[in-house]
Structure formats: C-alpha cells, structure tokens
mmCIF file of C-alpha atoms in Angstrom:
data_model
loop_
_atom_site.group_PDB
_atom_site.id
_atom_site.type_symbol
_atom_site.label_atom_id
_atom_site.label_comp_id
_atom_site.label_asym_id
_atom_site.label_seq_id
_atom_site.Cartn_x
_atom_site.Cartn_y
_atom_site.Cartn_z
ATOM 1 C CA MET A 1 38.792 96.771 4.910
ATOM 2 C CA PHE A 2 41.128 94.460 6.813
ATOM 3 C CA ASN A 3 44.226 96.374 7.983
ATOM 4 C CA ALA A 4 43.116 99.577 6.238
ATOM 5 C CA ALA A 5 43.878 101.415 9.469
ATOM 6 C CA PHE A 6 47.579 101.040 8.689
ATOM 7 C CA ASN A 7 47.322 102.832 5.321
ATOM 8 C CA PHE A 8 48.536 106.417 5.130
ATOM 9 C CA ALA A 9 45.640 107.173 2.752
ATOM 10 C CA GLN A 10 42.681 105.252 1.359
ATOM 11 C CA PHE A 11 41.859 104.049 -2.182
ATOM 12 C CA TRP A 12 44.343 103.507 -5.008
ATOM 13 C CA ASP A 13 44.466 107.226 -5.762
ATOM 14 C CA GLY A 14 44.533 108.342 -2.128
ATOM 15 C CA ARG A 15 41.351 110.371 -2.470
ATOM 16 C CA ALA A 16 40.383 109.711 1.152
ATOM 17 C CA ALA A 17 42.748 110.939 3.836
ATOM 18 C CA ASP A 18 41.593 108.536 6.540
ATOM 19 C CA LEU A 19 39.011 105.895 7.385
ATOM 20 C CA ALA A 20 36.303 108.382 8.329
ATOM 21 C CA ASP A 21 36.813 110.190 5.038
ATOM 22 C CA GLN A 22 36.669 106.882 3.176
ATOM 23 C CA ALA A 23 33.386 105.990 4.861
ATOM 24 C CA LYS A 24 31.628 109.001 3.329
ATOM 25 C CA GLY A 25 31.490 107.516 -0.161
ATOM 26 C CA PRO A 26 29.885 104.042 -0.149
ATOM 27 C CA PRO A 27 26.524 104.961 1.471
ATOM 28 C CA THR A 28 25.567 107.238 -1.439
ATOM 29 C CA ASN A 29 27.353 105.304 -4.175
ATOM 30 C CA PRO A 30 24.701 103.809 -6.507
ATOM 31 C CA LEU A 31 26.858 100.714 -7.042
ATOM 32 C CA GLU A 32 27.308 100.077 -3.317
ATOM 33 C CA MET A 33 24.639 101.164 -0.807
ATOM 34 C CA GLY A 34 22.673 103.518 -3.033
ATOM 35 C CA SER A 35 21.177 105.998 -0.575
ATOM 36 C CA ASN A 36 19.997 109.263 -2.113
ATOM 37 C CA SER A 37 21.701 111.583 0.360
ATOM 38 C CA TRP A 38 23.285 111.809 3.772
ATOM 39 C CA ASP A 39 20.217 113.688 5.007
ATOM 40 C CA GLU A 40 18.194 110.581 4.170
ATOM 41 C CA ILE A 41 20.699 108.346 5.971
ATOM 42 C CA VAL A 42 20.709 110.510 9.097
ATOM 43 C CA ALA A 43 16.895 110.579 9.122
ATOM 44 C CA ARG A 44 16.758 106.775 9.035
ATOM 45 C CA PHE A 45 19.078 106.490 12.011
ATOM 46 C CA GLU A 46 17.085 109.142 13.876
ATOM 47 C CA MET A 47 14.009 106.909 13.580
ATOM 48 C CA ASP A 48 15.789 103.943 15.179
ATOM 49 C CA GLU A 49 15.297 104.694 18.865
ATOM 50 C CA ASP A 50 17.515 101.865 20.113
ATOM 51 C CA PHE A 51 20.378 102.898 17.842
ATOM 52 C CA LYS A 52 19.877 106.568 18.673
ATOM 53 C CA LYS A 53 19.991 105.896 22.411
ATOM 54 C CA GLU A 54 23.271 103.987 22.188
ATOM 55 C CA PHE A 55 24.873 106.305 19.634
ATOM 56 C CA LEU A 56 24.179 109.427 21.671
ATOM 57 C CA LYS A 57 26.092 107.921 24.573
ATOM 58 C CA GLU A 58 29.245 108.420 22.505
ATOM 59 C CA TYR A 59 28.424 111.346 20.206
ATOM 60 C CA PRO A 60 26.523 114.622 20.768
ATOM 61 C CA GLN A 61 24.297 114.121 17.730
ATOM 62 C CA ILE A 62 23.736 111.984 14.657
ATOM 63 C CA THR A 63 25.340 113.620 11.627
ATOM 64 C CA LYS A 64 27.281 112.576 8.561
ATOM 65 C CA GLU A 65 30.477 113.456 10.405
ATOM 66 C CA THR A 66 29.714 111.506 13.576
ATOM 67 C CA LEU A 67 28.446 108.484 11.660
ATOM 68 C CA THR A 68 31.521 108.275 9.441
ATOM 69 C CA HIS A 69 33.787 108.825 12.442
ATOM 70 C CA ALA A 70 32.110 105.890 14.175
ATOM 71 C CA ILE A 71 32.534 103.711 11.093
ATOM 72 C CA GLY A 72 36.205 104.656 10.910
ATOM 73 C CA GLU A 73 36.732 103.790 14.566
ATOM 74 C CA TYR A 74 35.125 100.388 14.018
ATOM 75 C CA GLU A 75 37.289 99.741 10.970
ATOM 76 C CA LYS A 76 40.371 100.258 13.135
ATOM 77 C CA THR A 77 39.463 96.971 14.848
ATOM 78 C CA LEU A 78 39.594 95.028 11.558
ATOM 79 C CA ILE A 79 43.182 93.871 11.769
ATOM 80 C CA THR A 80 44.561 90.416 11.026
ATOM 81 C CA PRO A 81 47.650 89.556 13.091
ATOM 82 C CA ASN A 82 49.337 86.223 13.758
ATOM 83 C CA SER A 83 50.218 85.248 10.210
ATOM 84 C CA ASP A 84 52.926 82.632 9.762
ATOM 85 C CA PHE A 85 55.272 85.478 8.805
ATOM 86 C CA ASP A 86 54.397 87.341 12.005
ATOM 87 C CA ARG A 87 55.302 84.258 14.003
ATOM 88 C CA TYR A 88 58.566 83.959 12.079
ATOM 89 C CA LEU A 89 59.476 87.568 12.845
ATOM 90 C CA LYS A 90 58.761 86.916 16.507
ATOM 91 C CA GLY A 91 61.347 84.146 16.540
ATOM 92 C CA ASP A 92 59.504 80.984 15.523
ATOM 93 C CA GLN A 93 61.985 79.537 13.039
ATOM 94 C CA THR A 94 59.527 76.778 12.102
ATOM 95 C CA ALA A 95 56.764 79.172 11.023
ATOM 96 C CA LEU A 96 57.923 79.322 7.385
ATOM 97 C CA ASN A 97 58.731 76.277 5.275
ATOM 98 C CA ALA A 98 61.781 76.023 3.014
ATOM 99 C CA GLN A 99 59.982 77.361 -0.054
ATOM 100 C CA GLN A 100 58.604 80.324 1.856
ATOM 101 C CA LEU A 101 62.057 81.140 3.200
ATOM 102 C CA ARG A 102 63.444 81.101 -0.344
ATOM 103 C CA GLY A 103 60.593 83.338 -1.395
ATOM 104 C CA TYR A 104 61.317 85.756 1.436
ATOM 105 C CA GLU A 105 64.946 86.038 0.329
ATOM 106 C CA LEU A 106 63.855 86.653 -3.269
ATOM 107 C CA PHE A 107 61.345 89.223 -2.038
ATOM 108 C CA LYS A 108 64.211 91.144 -0.453
ATOM 109 C CA GLN A 109 66.704 90.563 -3.268
ATOM 110 C CA ASN A 110 64.277 92.028 -5.787
ATOM 111 C CA LYS A 111 63.695 95.004 -3.471
ATOM 112 C CA CYS A 112 59.987 94.326 -3.112
ATOM 113 C CA ASP A 113 60.352 95.445 0.506
ATOM 114 C CA THR A 114 61.360 98.934 -0.623
ATOM 115 C CA CYS A 115 57.698 99.734 -1.256
ATOM 116 C CA HIS A 116 55.946 96.923 0.595
ATOM 117 C CA THR A 117 57.128 98.027 4.004
ATOM 118 C CA GLY A 118 55.750 98.764 7.455
ATOM 119 C CA VAL A 119 53.285 96.869 9.603
ATOM 120 C CA SER A 120 50.987 96.210 6.666
ATOM 121 C CA LEU A 121 53.734 95.570 4.090
ATOM 122 C CA GLY A 122 52.430 98.428 1.985
ATOM 123 C CA GLY A 123 50.063 101.350 2.128
ATOM 124 C CA GLN A 124 52.789 103.887 2.933
ATOM 125 C CA SER A 125 53.570 105.554 -0.403
ATOM 126 C CA TYR A 126 52.511 106.200 -3.989
ATOM 127 C CA GLU A 127 54.626 104.477 -6.622
ATOM 128 C CA TYR A 128 54.764 104.474 -10.407
ATOM 129 C CA MET A 129 53.284 101.473 -12.213
ATOM 130 C CA GLY A 130 55.819 100.373 -14.810
ATOM 131 C CA LEU A 131 59.281 101.433 -13.681
ATOM 132 C CA TYR A 132 60.770 99.059 -16.262
ATOM 133 C CA GLY A 133 58.717 98.883 -19.442
ATOM 134 C CA ASP A 134 55.386 100.345 -20.465
ATOM 135 C CA TYR A 135 52.865 98.401 -18.408
ATOM 136 C CA PHE A 136 49.869 100.201 -19.877
ATOM 137 C CA LYS A 137 50.930 99.741 -23.494
ATOM 138 C CA ASP A 138 51.708 96.075 -22.946
ATOM 139 C CA ARG A 139 48.397 95.524 -21.171
ATOM 140 C CA GLY A 140 46.682 95.990 -24.507
ATOM 141 C CA THR A 141 43.524 97.732 -23.343
ATOM 142 C CA PRO A 142 42.553 101.420 -23.593
ATOM 143 C CA LEU A 143 43.489 103.755 -20.779
ATOM 144 C CA THR A 144 40.697 104.668 -18.381
ATOM 145 C CA GLU A 145 40.299 107.310 -15.700
ATOM 146 C CA ALA A 146 41.205 104.688 -13.108
ATOM 147 C CA ASP A 147 44.640 104.367 -14.745
ATOM 148 C CA GLU A 148 45.479 107.959 -13.842
ATOM 149 C CA GLY A 149 46.187 107.015 -10.247
ATOM 150 C CA ARG A 150 47.164 109.837 -7.927
ATOM 151 C CA PHE A 151 47.027 112.292 -10.846
ATOM 152 C CA ALA A 152 43.228 112.169 -10.681
ATOM 153 C CA GLN A 153 43.450 113.975 -7.342
ATOM 154 C CA THR A 154 46.492 116.232 -7.709
ATOM 155 C CA LYS A 155 46.542 117.004 -11.469
ATOM 156 C CA ASP A 156 50.327 116.964 -11.129
ATOM 157 C CA PRO A 157 51.868 115.227 -14.191
ATOM 158 C CA TYR A 158 54.392 113.589 -11.868
ATOM 159 C CA ASP A 159 51.547 111.616 -10.302
ATOM 160 C CA MET A 160 50.236 110.079 -13.540
ATOM 161 C CA HIS A 161 50.103 106.272 -13.138
ATOM 162 C CA ARG A 162 51.214 106.496 -9.491
ATOM 163 C CA PHE A 163 49.154 104.409 -7.103
ATOM 164 C CA LYS A 164 49.054 103.773 -3.404
ATOM 165 C CA VAL A 165 51.125 100.670 -2.736
ATOM 166 C CA PRO A 166 48.670 98.002 -1.547
ATOM 167 C CA THR A 167 49.136 95.990 1.606
ATOM 168 C CA LEU A 168 50.372 92.448 1.109
ATOM 169 C CA ARG A 169 48.667 91.093 4.204
ATOM 170 C CA ASN A 170 46.147 88.420 3.171
ATOM 171 C CA ILE A 171 47.192 88.971 -0.440
ATOM 172 C CA ALA A 172 46.658 85.307 -1.318
ATOM 173 C CA LEU A 173 42.938 85.776 -0.622
ATOM 174 C CA THR A 174 42.287 89.028 -2.456
ATOM 175 C CA ALA A 175 42.409 88.301 -6.201
ATOM 176 C CA PRO A 176 42.118 89.870 -8.708
ATOM 177 C CA TYR A 177 45.131 92.139 -8.390
ATOM 178 C CA PHE A 178 46.222 95.693 -9.263
ATOM 179 C CA HIS A 179 44.134 98.821 -9.678
ATOM 180 C CA ASP A 180 42.728 97.441 -12.935
ATOM 181 C CA ALA A 181 42.134 93.867 -11.721
ATOM 182 C CA SER A 182 44.268 92.675 -14.636
ATOM 183 C CA ALA A 183 45.973 89.799 -12.795
ATOM 184 C CA SER A 184 43.567 87.008 -11.964
ATOM 185 C CA ASP A 185 45.864 84.994 -9.721
ATOM 186 C CA LEU A 186 48.759 85.553 -7.347
ATOM 187 C CA LYS A 187 51.488 84.030 -9.499
ATOM 188 C CA GLU A 188 50.544 86.220 -12.440
ATOM 189 C CA ALA A 189 50.676 89.260 -10.163
ATOM 190 C CA VAL A 190 54.156 88.262 -8.986
ATOM 191 C CA ARG A 191 55.329 87.810 -12.571
ATOM 192 C CA VAL A 192 54.045 91.243 -13.555
ATOM 193 C CA MET A 193 55.632 92.918 -10.546
ATOM 194 C CA LEU A 194 58.987 91.260 -11.176
ATOM 195 C CA LYS A 195 58.931 92.420 -14.786
ATOM 196 C CA TYR A 196 57.667 95.979 -14.461
ATOM 197 C CA GLN A 197 58.814 96.953 -10.976
ATOM 198 C CA SER A 198 61.984 94.891 -10.425
ATOM 199 C CA ASN A 199 63.299 94.646 -14.012
ATOM 200 C CA VAL A 200 63.302 90.853 -14.100
ATOM 201 C CA GLN A 201 62.149 90.567 -17.699
ATOM 202 C CA GLN A 202 61.988 86.773 -17.795
ATOM 203 C CA PRO A 203 61.453 85.592 -14.225
ATOM 204 C CA LYS A 204 62.012 81.926 -13.493
ATOM 205 C CA GLN A 205 58.895 79.948 -12.700
ATOM 206 C CA GLN A 206 60.573 78.581 -9.574
ATOM 207 C CA ASP A 207 61.190 82.116 -8.321
ATOM 208 C CA ILE A 208 57.572 83.049 -8.998
ATOM 209 C CA ASP A 209 56.407 79.954 -7.129
ATOM 210 C CA ASP A 210 58.703 80.671 -4.182
ATOM 211 C CA ILE A 211 57.684 84.312 -3.834
ATOM 212 C CA SER A 212 54.019 83.342 -4.126
ATOM 213 C CA SER A 213 54.487 80.773 -1.397
ATOM 214 C CA PHE A 214 56.048 83.425 0.841
ATOM 215 C CA LEU A 215 53.121 85.746 0.177
ATOM 216 C CA GLU A 216 50.760 82.995 1.292
ATOM 217 C CA SER A 217 52.470 83.161 4.691
ATOM 218 C CA LEU A 218 51.049 86.680 5.135
ATOM 219 C CA THR A 219 47.498 85.428 5.695
ATOM 220 C CA GLY A 220 46.497 86.393 9.212
ATOM 221 C CA GLU A 221 43.785 85.729 11.761
ATOM 222 C CA PHE A 222 40.603 87.563 12.643
ATOM 223 C CA ASN A 223 38.920 86.910 15.974
ATOM 224 C CA GLY A 224 41.368 84.075 16.550
ATOM 225 C CA GLU A 225 40.595 82.204 13.334
ATOM 226 C CA LYS A 226 42.727 81.942 10.221
ATOM 227 C CA LEU A 227 41.265 83.766 7.258
ATOM 228 C CA LYS A 228 40.177 81.577 4.345
#
C-alpha cells in the first residue's frame, strides 16, 4: 500500500476508484481476511468498547462506509519519500552514482517517463501491454481473466490488455513484476518493458543493468528509515 494515495485508481484494472473503495474488498475476501460479511465485521468492532469510544470521536457511527473511509485515510500516511532520486531532484548531485545517472538518461531516452510520470512515477493512466509485439502470445501461457485488464470493468474492447501503470517507487523491493507476476526479478522486468513497450527488441545487457540501477535509486524511507 505504500504510495497508493498517489494512484488515480486502485488495482491493475482500476476497479476501485479510491483508497476507501479499495478497502472494501480484503476484509471479506476468503484469500485475505476471510470475514463472512460486513455486518459481522461491524458487530465485532461494536463489541470493542475501547475502539468504539475512540472511533466515535471521529465518526458518527460504525459502518462499512466509515470503517473503509478510516482505513483509506490511514493509507494516505503510507508514503515513502527521500529516495536517492528525490535527493537528486532536489539538487544533490551526489545522490546518484554514475551508473544510475546513465540509467536515468536511458529511462528518458526510451520514453519510460511517458507513462511512469508524476509524484509516484506511475499510477496515472491505463496503458496497453505489448505495444511492440504480442506479449501474451510470447508469454506462452493461457490467457486468464486477470489478463483482461481494464476491459474486465468497462467491457470496452479498447481496454483489453490495458492496465494501470504501476508506481516505480520502491520497485526494487516489490518482485515479482507485472499483473501476472511473470518477471521474477527487476532486470527481467526491464528487459520485457524495453522489448514490448519501447521497441528495443534486443536490449544491451549494460543498458538493462544501468536502468535497473537507476530504479534502485527510487527506494524511499518510511518513518525515517530506508526500506529494505
């Protein structure tokens, strides 16, 4: 959930409009928190007198809507500033090493910043997976509902295989990559993106290494400590 507050929608297919909307799903998802219903969840909180006392200082009552709003407000605090790249943008010319600077230039040359833009370097648009080449055919596994992307919500053929662009903040720590978890490490993810999104069909290993090194500079801090 780090930096999710900067996304214009939540989940790969954008099925949640905001953080409060996103928070409605996990509590009753059998693979996550597994509660039977929101009525059951509300009843549990109603029995916790200490929680109820504090919660009712901020909200008129305990409901699905007020609980998910509160969760969304908390999630807005989960941001990770002060990455090496942040320091570089603020004028610290020593924040990035030579390889990371080369990677940053390659990142721009290959127009990665066209989609990975904004405060969170992503999360601001839906884009097609496989602008150059058939990513899904080359992947070699059957299509699933998750591969539909935004189409699953809109049923507009234009949105087939379009996904919310993910944030690149802390990307070095969040493997595996893509909506299908098909890339197990960062360098493989960079190679795939160069091929299918930037039309670099045979990217040089040095370029992959340099871009990956730049992406490692996007790891930020939480509560004053570097994420690991």
